[in-house]
Short mmCIF file of C-alpha atoms and ligand atoms in Angstrom, two decimals:
data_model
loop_
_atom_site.label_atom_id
_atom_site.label_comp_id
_atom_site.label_asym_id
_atom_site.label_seq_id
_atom_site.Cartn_x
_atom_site.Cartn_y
_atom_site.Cartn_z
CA UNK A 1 32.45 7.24 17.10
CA UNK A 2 34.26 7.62 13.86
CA UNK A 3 31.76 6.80 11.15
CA UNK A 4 32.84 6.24 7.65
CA UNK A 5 32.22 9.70 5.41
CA UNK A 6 32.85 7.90 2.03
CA UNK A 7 33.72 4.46 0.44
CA UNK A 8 35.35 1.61 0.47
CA UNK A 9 34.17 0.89 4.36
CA UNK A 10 33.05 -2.50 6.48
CA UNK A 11 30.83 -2.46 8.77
CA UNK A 12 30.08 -5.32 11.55
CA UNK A 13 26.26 -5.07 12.86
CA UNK A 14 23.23 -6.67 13.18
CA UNK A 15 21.82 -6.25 9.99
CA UNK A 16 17.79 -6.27 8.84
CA UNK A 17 16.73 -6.07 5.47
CA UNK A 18 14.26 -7.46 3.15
CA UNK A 19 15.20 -9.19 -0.23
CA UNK A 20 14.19 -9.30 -3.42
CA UNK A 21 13.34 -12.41 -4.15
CA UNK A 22 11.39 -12.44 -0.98
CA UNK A 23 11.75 -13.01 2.64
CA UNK A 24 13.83 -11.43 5.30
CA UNK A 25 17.71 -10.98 5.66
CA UNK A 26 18.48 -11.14 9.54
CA UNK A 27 22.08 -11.60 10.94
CA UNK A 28 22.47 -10.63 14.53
CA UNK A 29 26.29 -10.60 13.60
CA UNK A 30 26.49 -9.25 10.14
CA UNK A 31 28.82 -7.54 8.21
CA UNK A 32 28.55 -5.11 5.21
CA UNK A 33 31.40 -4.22 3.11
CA UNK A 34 30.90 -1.30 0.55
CA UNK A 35 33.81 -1.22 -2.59
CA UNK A 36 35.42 2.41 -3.53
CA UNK A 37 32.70 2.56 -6.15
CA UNK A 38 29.57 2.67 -3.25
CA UNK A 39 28.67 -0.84 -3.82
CA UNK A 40 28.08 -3.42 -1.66
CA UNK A 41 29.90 -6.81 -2.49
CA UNK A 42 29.74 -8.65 0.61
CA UNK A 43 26.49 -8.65 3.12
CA UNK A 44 25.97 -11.74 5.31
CA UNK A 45 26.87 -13.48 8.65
CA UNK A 46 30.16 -11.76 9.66
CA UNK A 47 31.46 -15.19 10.54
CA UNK A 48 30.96 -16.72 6.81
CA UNK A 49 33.25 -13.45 5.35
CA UNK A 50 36.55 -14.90 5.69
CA UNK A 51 34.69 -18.19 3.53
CA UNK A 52 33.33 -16.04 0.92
CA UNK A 53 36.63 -14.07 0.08
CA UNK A 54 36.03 -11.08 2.49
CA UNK A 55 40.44 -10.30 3.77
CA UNK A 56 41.17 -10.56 7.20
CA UNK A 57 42.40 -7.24 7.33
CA UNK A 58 38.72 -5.86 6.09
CA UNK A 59 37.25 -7.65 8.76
CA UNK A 60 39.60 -6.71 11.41
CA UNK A 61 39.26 -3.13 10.52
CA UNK A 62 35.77 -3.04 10.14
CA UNK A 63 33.69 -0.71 12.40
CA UNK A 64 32.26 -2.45 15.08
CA UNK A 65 28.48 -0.82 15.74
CA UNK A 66 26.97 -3.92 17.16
CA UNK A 67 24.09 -3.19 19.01
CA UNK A 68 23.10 -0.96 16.12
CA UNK A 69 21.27 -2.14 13.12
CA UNK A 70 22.29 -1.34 9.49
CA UNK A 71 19.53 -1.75 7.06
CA UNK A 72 18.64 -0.10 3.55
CA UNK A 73 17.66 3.37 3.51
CA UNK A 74 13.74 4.03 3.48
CA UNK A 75 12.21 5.60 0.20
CA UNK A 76 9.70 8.47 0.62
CA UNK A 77 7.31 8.17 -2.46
CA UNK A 78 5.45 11.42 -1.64
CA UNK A 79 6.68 14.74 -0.35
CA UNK A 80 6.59 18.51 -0.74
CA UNK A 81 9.68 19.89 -0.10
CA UNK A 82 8.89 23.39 0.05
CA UNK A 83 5.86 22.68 2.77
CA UNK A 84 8.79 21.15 5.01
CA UNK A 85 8.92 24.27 7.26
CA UNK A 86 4.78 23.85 8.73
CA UNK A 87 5.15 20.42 8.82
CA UNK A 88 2.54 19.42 12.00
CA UNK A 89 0.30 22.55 11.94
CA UNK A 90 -3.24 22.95 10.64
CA UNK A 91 -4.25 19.61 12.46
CA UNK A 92 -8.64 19.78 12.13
CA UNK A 93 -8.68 22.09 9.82
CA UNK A 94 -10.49 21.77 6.33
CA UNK A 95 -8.72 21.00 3.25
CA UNK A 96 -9.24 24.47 1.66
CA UNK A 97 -8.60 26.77 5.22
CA UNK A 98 -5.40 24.40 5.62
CA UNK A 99 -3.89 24.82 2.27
CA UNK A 100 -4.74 28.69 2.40
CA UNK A 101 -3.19 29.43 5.76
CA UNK A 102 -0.61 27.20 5.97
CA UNK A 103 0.84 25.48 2.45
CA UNK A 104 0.00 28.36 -0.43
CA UNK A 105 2.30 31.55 1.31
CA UNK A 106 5.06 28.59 2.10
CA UNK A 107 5.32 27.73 -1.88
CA UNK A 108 4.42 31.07 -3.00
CA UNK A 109 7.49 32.64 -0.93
CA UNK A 110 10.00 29.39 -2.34
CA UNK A 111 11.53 31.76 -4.79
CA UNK A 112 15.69 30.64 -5.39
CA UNK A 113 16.68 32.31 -2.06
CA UNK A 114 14.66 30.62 -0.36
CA UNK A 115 15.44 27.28 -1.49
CA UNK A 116 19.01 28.16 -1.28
CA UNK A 117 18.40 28.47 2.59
CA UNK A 118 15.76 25.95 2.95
CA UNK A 119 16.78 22.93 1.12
CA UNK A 120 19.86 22.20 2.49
CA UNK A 121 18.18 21.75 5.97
CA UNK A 122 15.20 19.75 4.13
CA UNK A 123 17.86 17.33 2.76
CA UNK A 124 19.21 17.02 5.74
CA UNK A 125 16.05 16.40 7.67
CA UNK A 126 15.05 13.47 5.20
CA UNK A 127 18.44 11.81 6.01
CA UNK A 128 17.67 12.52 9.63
CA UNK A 129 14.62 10.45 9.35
CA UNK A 130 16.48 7.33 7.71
CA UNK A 131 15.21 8.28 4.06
CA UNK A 132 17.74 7.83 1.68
CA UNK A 133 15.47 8.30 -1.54
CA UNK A 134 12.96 11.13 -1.66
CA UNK A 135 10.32 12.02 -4.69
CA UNK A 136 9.32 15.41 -4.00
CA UNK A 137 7.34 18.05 -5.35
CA UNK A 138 9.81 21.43 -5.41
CA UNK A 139 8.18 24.70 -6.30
CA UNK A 140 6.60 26.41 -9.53
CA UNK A 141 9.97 28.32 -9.98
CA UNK A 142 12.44 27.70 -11.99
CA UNK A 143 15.43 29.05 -10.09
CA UNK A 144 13.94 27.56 -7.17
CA UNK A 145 14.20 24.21 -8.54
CA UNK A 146 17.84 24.55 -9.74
CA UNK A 147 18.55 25.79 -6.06
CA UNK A 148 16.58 22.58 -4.75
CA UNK A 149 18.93 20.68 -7.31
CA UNK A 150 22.22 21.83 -5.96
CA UNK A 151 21.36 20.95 -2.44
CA UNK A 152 20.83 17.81 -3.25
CA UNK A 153 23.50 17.30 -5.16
CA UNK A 154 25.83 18.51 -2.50
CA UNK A 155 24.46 17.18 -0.12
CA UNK A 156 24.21 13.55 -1.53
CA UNK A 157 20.91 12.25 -1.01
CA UNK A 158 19.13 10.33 -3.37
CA UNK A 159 16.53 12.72 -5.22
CA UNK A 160 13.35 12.66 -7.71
CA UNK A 161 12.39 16.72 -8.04
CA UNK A 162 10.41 18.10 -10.40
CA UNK A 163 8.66 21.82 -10.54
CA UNK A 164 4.75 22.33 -9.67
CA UNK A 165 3.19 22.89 -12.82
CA UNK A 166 -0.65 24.47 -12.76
CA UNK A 167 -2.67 26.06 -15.42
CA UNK A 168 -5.70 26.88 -13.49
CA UNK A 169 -4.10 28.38 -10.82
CA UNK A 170 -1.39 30.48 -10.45
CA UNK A 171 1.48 31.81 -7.86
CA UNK A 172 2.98 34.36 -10.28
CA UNK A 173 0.73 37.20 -11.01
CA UNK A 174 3.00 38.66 -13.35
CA UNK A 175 2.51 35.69 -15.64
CA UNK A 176 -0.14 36.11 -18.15
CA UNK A 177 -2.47 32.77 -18.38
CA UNK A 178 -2.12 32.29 -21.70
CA UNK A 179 1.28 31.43 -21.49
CA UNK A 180 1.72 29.54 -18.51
CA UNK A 181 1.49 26.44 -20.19
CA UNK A 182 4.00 26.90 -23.01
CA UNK A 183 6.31 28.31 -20.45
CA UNK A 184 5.60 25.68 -17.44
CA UNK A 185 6.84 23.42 -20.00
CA UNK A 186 9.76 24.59 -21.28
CA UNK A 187 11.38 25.28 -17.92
CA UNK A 188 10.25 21.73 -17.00
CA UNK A 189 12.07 20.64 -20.67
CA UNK A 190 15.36 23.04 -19.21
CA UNK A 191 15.30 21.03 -15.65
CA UNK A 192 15.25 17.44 -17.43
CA UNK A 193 18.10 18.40 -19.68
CA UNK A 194 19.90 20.12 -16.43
CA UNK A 195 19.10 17.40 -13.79
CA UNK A 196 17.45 13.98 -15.17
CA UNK A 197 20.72 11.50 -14.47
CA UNK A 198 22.59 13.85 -13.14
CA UNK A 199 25.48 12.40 -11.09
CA UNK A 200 25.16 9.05 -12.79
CA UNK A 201 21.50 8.67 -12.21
CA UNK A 202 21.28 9.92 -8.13
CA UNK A 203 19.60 13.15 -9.54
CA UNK A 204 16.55 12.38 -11.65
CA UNK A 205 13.50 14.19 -12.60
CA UNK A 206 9.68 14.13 -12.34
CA UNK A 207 7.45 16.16 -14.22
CA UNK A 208 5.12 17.20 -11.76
CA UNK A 209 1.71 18.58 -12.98
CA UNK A 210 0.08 19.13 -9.22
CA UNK A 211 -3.31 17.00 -9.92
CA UNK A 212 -6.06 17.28 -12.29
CA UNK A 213 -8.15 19.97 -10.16
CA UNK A 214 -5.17 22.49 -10.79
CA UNK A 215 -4.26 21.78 -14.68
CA UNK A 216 -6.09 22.08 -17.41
CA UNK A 217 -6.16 18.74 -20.24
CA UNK A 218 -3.96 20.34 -22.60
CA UNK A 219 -0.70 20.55 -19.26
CA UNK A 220 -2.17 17.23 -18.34
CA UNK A 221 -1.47 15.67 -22.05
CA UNK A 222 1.89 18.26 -22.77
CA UNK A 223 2.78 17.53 -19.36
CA UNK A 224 2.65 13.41 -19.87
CA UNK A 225 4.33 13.77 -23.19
CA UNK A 226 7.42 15.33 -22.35
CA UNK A 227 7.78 12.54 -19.68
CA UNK A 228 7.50 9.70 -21.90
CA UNK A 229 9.36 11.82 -24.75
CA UNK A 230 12.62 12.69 -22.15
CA UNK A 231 12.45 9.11 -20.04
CA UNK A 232 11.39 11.44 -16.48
CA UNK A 233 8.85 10.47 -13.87
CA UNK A 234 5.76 11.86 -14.07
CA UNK A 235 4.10 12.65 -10.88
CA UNK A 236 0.49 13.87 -10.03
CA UNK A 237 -2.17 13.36 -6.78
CA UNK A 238 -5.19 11.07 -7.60
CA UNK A 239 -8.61 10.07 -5.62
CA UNK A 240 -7.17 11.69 -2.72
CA UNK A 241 -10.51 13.29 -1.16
CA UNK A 242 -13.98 12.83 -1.65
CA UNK A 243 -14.94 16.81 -2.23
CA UNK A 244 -11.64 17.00 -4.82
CA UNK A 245 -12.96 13.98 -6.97
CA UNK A 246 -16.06 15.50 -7.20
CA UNK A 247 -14.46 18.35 -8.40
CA UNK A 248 -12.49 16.69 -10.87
CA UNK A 249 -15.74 15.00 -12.15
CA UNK A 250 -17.34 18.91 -13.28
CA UNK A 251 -13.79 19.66 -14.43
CA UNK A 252 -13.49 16.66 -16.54
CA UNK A 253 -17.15 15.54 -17.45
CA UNK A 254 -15.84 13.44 -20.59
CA UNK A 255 -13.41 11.43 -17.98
CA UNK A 256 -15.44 7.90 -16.65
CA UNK A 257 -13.49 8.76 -13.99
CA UNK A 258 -10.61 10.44 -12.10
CA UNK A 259 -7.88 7.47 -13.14
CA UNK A 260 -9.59 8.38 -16.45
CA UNK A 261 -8.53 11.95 -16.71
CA UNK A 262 -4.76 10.76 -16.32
CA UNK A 263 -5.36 7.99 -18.77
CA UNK A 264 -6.68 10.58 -21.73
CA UNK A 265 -4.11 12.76 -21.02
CA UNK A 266 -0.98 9.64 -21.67
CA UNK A 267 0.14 10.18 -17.96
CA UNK A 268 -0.43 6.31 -16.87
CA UNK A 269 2.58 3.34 -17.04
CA UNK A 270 5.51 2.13 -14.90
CA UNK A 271 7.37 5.85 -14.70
CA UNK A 272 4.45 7.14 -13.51
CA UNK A 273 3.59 8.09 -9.17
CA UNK A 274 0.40 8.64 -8.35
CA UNK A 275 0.21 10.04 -4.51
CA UNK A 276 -2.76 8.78 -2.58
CA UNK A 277 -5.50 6.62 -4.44
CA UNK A 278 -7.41 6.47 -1.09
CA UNK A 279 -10.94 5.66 -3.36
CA UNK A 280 -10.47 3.74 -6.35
CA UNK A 281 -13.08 2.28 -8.16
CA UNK A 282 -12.56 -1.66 -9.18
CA UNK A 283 -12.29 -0.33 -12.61
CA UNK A 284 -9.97 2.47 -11.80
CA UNK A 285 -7.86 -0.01 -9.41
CA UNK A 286 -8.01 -2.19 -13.30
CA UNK A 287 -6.39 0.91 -15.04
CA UNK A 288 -3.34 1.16 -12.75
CA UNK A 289 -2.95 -2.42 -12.97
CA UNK A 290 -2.92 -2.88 -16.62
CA UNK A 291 -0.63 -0.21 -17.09
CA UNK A 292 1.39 -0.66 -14.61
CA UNK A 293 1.10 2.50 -12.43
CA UNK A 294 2.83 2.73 -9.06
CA UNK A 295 1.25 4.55 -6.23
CA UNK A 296 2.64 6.51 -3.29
CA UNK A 297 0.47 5.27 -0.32
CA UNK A 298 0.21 8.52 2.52
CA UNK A 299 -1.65 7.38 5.18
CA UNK A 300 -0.43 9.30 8.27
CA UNK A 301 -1.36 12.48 5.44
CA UNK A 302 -4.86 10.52 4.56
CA UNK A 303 -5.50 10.57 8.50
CA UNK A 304 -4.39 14.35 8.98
CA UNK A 305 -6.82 15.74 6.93
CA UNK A 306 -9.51 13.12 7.35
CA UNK A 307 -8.94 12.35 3.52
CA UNK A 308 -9.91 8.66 4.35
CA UNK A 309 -8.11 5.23 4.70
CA UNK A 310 -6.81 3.45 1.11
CA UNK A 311 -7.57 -0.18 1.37
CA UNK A 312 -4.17 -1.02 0.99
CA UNK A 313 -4.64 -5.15 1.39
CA UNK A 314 -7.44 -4.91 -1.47
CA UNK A 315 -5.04 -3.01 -3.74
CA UNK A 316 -1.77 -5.54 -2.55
CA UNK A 317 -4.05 -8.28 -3.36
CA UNK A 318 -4.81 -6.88 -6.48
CA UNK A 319 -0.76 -6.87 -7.64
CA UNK A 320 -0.74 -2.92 -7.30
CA UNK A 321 3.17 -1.68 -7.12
CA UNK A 322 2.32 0.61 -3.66
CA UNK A 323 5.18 2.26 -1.43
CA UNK A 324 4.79 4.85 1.20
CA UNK A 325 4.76 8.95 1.51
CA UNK A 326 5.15 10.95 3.85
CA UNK A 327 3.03 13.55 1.97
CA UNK A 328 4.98 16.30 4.20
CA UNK A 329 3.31 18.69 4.89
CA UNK A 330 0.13 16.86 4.69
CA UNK A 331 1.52 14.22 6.41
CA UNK A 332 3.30 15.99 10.03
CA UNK A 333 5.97 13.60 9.64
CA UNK A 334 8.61 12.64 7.15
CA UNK A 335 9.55 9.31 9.36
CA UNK A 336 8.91 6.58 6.74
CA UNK A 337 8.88 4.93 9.93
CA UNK A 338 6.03 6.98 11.60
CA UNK A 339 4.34 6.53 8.41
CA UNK A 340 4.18 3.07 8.84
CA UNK A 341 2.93 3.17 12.40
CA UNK A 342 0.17 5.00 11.28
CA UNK A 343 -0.33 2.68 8.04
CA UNK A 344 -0.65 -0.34 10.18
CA UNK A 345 -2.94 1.89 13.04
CA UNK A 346 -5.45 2.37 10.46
CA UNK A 347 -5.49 -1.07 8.43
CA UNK A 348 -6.47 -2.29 12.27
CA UNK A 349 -9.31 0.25 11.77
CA UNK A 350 -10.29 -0.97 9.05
CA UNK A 351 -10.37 -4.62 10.17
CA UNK A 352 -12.29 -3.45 13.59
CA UNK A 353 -14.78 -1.67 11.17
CA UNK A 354 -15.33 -4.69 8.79
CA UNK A 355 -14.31 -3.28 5.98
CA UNK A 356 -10.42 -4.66 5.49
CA UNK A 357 -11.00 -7.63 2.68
CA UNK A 358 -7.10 -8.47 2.43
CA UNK A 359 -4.71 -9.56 4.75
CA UNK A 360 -3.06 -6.99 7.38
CA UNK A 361 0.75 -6.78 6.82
CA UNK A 362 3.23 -7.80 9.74
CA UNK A 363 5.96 -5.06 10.53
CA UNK A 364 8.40 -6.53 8.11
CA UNK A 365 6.09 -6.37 5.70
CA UNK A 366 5.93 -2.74 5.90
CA UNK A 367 8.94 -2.34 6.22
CA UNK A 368 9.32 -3.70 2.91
CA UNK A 369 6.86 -1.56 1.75
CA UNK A 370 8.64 1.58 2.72
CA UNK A 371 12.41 0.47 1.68
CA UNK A 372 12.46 -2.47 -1.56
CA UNK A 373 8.85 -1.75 -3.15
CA UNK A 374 9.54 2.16 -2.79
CA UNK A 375 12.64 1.35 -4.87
CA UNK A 376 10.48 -0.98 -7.01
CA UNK A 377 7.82 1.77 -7.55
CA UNK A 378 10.70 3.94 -9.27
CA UNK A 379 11.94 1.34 -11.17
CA UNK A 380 15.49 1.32 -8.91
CA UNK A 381 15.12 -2.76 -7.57
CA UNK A 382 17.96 -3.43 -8.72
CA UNK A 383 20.04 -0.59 -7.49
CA UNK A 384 18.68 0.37 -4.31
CA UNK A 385 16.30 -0.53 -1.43
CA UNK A 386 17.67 -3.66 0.38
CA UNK A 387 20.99 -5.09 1.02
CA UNK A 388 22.16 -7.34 -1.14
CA UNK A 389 25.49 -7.67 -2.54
CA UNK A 390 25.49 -5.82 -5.87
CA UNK A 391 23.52 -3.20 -5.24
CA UNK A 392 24.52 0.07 -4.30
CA UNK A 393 24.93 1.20 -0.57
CA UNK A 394 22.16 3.55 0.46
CA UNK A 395 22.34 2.25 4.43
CA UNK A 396 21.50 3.54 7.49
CA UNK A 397 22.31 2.78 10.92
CA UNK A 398 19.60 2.58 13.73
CA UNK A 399 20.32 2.44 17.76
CA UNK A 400 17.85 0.70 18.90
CA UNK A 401 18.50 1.30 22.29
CA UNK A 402 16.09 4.86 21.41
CA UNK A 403 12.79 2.29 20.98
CA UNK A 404 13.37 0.35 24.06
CA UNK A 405 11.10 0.80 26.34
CA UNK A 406 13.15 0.98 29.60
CA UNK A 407 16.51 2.53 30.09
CA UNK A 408 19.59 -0.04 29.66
CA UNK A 409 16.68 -2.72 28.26
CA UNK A 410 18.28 -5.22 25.46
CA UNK A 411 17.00 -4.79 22.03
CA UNK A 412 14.97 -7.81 21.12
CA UNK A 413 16.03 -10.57 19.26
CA UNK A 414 13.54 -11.38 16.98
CA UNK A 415 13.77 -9.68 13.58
CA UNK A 416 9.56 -9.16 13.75
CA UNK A 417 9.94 -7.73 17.24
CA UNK A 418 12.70 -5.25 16.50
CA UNK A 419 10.64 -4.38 13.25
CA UNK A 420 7.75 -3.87 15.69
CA UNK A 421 9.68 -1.82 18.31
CA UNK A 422 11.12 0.17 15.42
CA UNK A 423 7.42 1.73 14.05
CA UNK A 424 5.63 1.60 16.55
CA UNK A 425 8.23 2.99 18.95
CA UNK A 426 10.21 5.48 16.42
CA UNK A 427 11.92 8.01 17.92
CA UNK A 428 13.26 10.86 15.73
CA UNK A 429 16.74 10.76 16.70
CA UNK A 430 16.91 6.27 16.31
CA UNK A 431 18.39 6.92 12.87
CA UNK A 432 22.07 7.50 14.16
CA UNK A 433 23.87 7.65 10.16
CA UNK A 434 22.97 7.29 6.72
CA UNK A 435 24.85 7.34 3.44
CA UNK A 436 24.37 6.63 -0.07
CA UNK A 437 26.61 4.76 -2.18
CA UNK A 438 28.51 4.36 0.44
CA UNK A 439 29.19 8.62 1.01
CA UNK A 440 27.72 9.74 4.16
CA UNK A 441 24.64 12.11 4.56
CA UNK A 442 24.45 15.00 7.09
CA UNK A 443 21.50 15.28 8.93
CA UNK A 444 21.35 12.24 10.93
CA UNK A 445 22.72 12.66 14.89
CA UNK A 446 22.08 16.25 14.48
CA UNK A 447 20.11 17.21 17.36
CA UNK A 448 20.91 14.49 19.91
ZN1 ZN B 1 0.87 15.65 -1.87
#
């Protein structure tokens, strides 16, 4: 089949998406058509195109992929690029054996290089898995970062990288302490000016102090100003573990709590990711609130390492901006998909257990969650993360015929039912192209 590598394009298929103002976009006959500049200016019933000013000839040349679905790409809050490579391994393990054995050598080794050799494939695996938009965690390198950069700018995926930055521990022997803060952040200052907006905003930049147990107050604060001071993301873990928040509590003894340490240090608002927030306090769960912090819900990552289960209906209730992470390689997978099966899996446990106050989501609900409020988290609604005409077109293209259940069976018709089929029946190779404004990502059909 001769998919479309770049824009302008049409495409006729059944099309799934949520929308912004709520509710569900479902044409069994759709069309998309995506202008020379990546955007989408016509997405509805393929019979109402002609109506609404779509030419003849676009629709006669469109690409016919009927039974495939086209729907936005997924956005993966929560990832570590350079832990990629062990993804699945360590399962029953402790926290502190697991990071030892399997995650610490993996980051330590991403010098440039590496990256050089491992990113590409990374970029490609995201696309693989349907994820369009990734925020991920790179190394504490410098070079490594820029190397991390150029893959994804080559490669055309939609990317929110910033460098590791720790105080309290360290990778690079050869650094002395004392200056590891002073020079964490001016590499982090030379990345923003490098990468933040780079390709008209595709590239953009998080400043990525790795969580309070790992940075001292002073990188916490320095870290949080030179986000707010350059416009970047700023990205950190929070209440991920029992045993870690703990530890943050003897770290931070003047902190009420562990939402508290980010809030002395400036790092809370609407730019800001926190990954996890498995056990907030009502007055924590407040904090983000009022200040409009999003957070990167992990669960298949919570479940790996028996973190715990975040009460996601409580928070949803609550107004809390959540999407999904993968958390790779905390979480085995980077399916967004997978993600969600294991999401919904364990807000069922928590209903069984008596402990779920708000309502379960349905499957298009989360798959909401993991495409439009991902893209709301970072503040890119109104670019990215359904399809609506306007935005631009970060798509990919699904056979379902990989989640049926018998050989030759007909997908099902009902949009809830192919949501259904699609997490809790996601098969690695389902996701059969992807693209971003409208240019086509490698990765996807790779291996079968
Ligand atoms: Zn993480």
């Amino acid at each position: 089949m001769d998919l479309p590598n770049a824009a302008p394009f049409a495409i006729r298929a059944r099309l799934l998406s949520p929308l912004a103002d709520g509710g569900t976009l479902h044409e069994p006959d759709g069309l998309v058509v995506v202008d020379d500049a990546g955007r989408l200016t016509f997405v509805g019933s393929a019979s109402d195109a002609e109506m609404a000013g779509v030419s003849p000839q676009v629709l006669a040349d469109a690409l016919a992929l009927r039974p495939w679905v086209v729907m936005p790409g997924m956005v993966d809050l929560h990832a570590h690029l350079p832990q990629l490579p062990n993804a699945g391994l360590g399962a029953g393990l402790d926290l502190l054996t697991w990071l030892d054995r399997y995650i610490f050598p993996l980051e330590r080794a991403f010098d440039a290089p590496t990256a050089e050799r491992v990113a590409p494939l990374a970029w490609q695996a995201f696309a693989a898995a349907g994820t369009t938009t990734a925020l991920v965690y790179g190394a504490v390198y410098e070079a490594s970062l820029d190397a991390t950069f150029r893959a994804a700018k080559a490669h055309g995926i939609r990317a929110i990288v910033g460098k590791v930055m720790m105080d309290r521990i360290t990778y690079d022997p050869t650094i002395d302490p004392a200056v590891i803060l002073e020079r964490s952040l001016a590499e982090s200052a030379r990345l923003i000016e490098r990468w933040h907006g780079a390709d008209e905003g595709r590239l953009r930049y998080a400043v990525t102090p790795r969580f309070a147990v790992s940075c001292s107050a002073e990188m916490l604060r320095e870290s949080a100003s030179l986000a707010a001071a350059t416009g970047a993301y700023w990205q950190t873990h929070v209440s991920e573990d029992r045993g870690e928040i703990a530890e943050v509590a003897r770290l931070f003894p003047e902190a009420r709590d562990y939402v508290d340490v980010y809030d002395r240090a400036g790092g809370l608002g609407a730019r800001t990711v926190l990954a996890h927030a498995v056990h907030l306090s009502d007055r924590e769960l407040a904090r983000l609130l009022e200040s409009g912090t999003r957070v990167a819900h992990c669960p298949a990552s919570n479940l790996f390492l028996a973190s715990g289960v975040m009460p996601l209906g409580r928070y949803l209730e609550a107004g809390l901006g959540v999407g999904l992470g993968s958390d790779v390689a905390g979480g085995p997978d980077l399916s967004i998909f997978s993600v969600m099966r294991v999401g919904f899996y364990a807000q069922h446990a928590r209903q069984v257990a008596g402990v779920e106050s708000g309502p379960v989501l349905t499957p298009l609900e989360w798959l909401r969650l993991g495409s439009l409020d991902g893209a709301r988290a970072l503040g890119l609604d109104d670019v990215i993360g359904s399809l609506e005409v306007g935005k631009e077109a970060d798509l990919i293209a699904i056979d379902p015929s990989f989640v049926a259940p018998l050989a030759g069976q007909a997908a099902d018709d009902d949009p809830t039912d192919l949501a259904s089929r699609l997490i809790f029946r996601s098969h690695p190779d389902m996701v059969r192209a992807a693209w971003v404004r409208g240019r086509r990502l490698e990765g996807p059909g790779s291996r079968g």
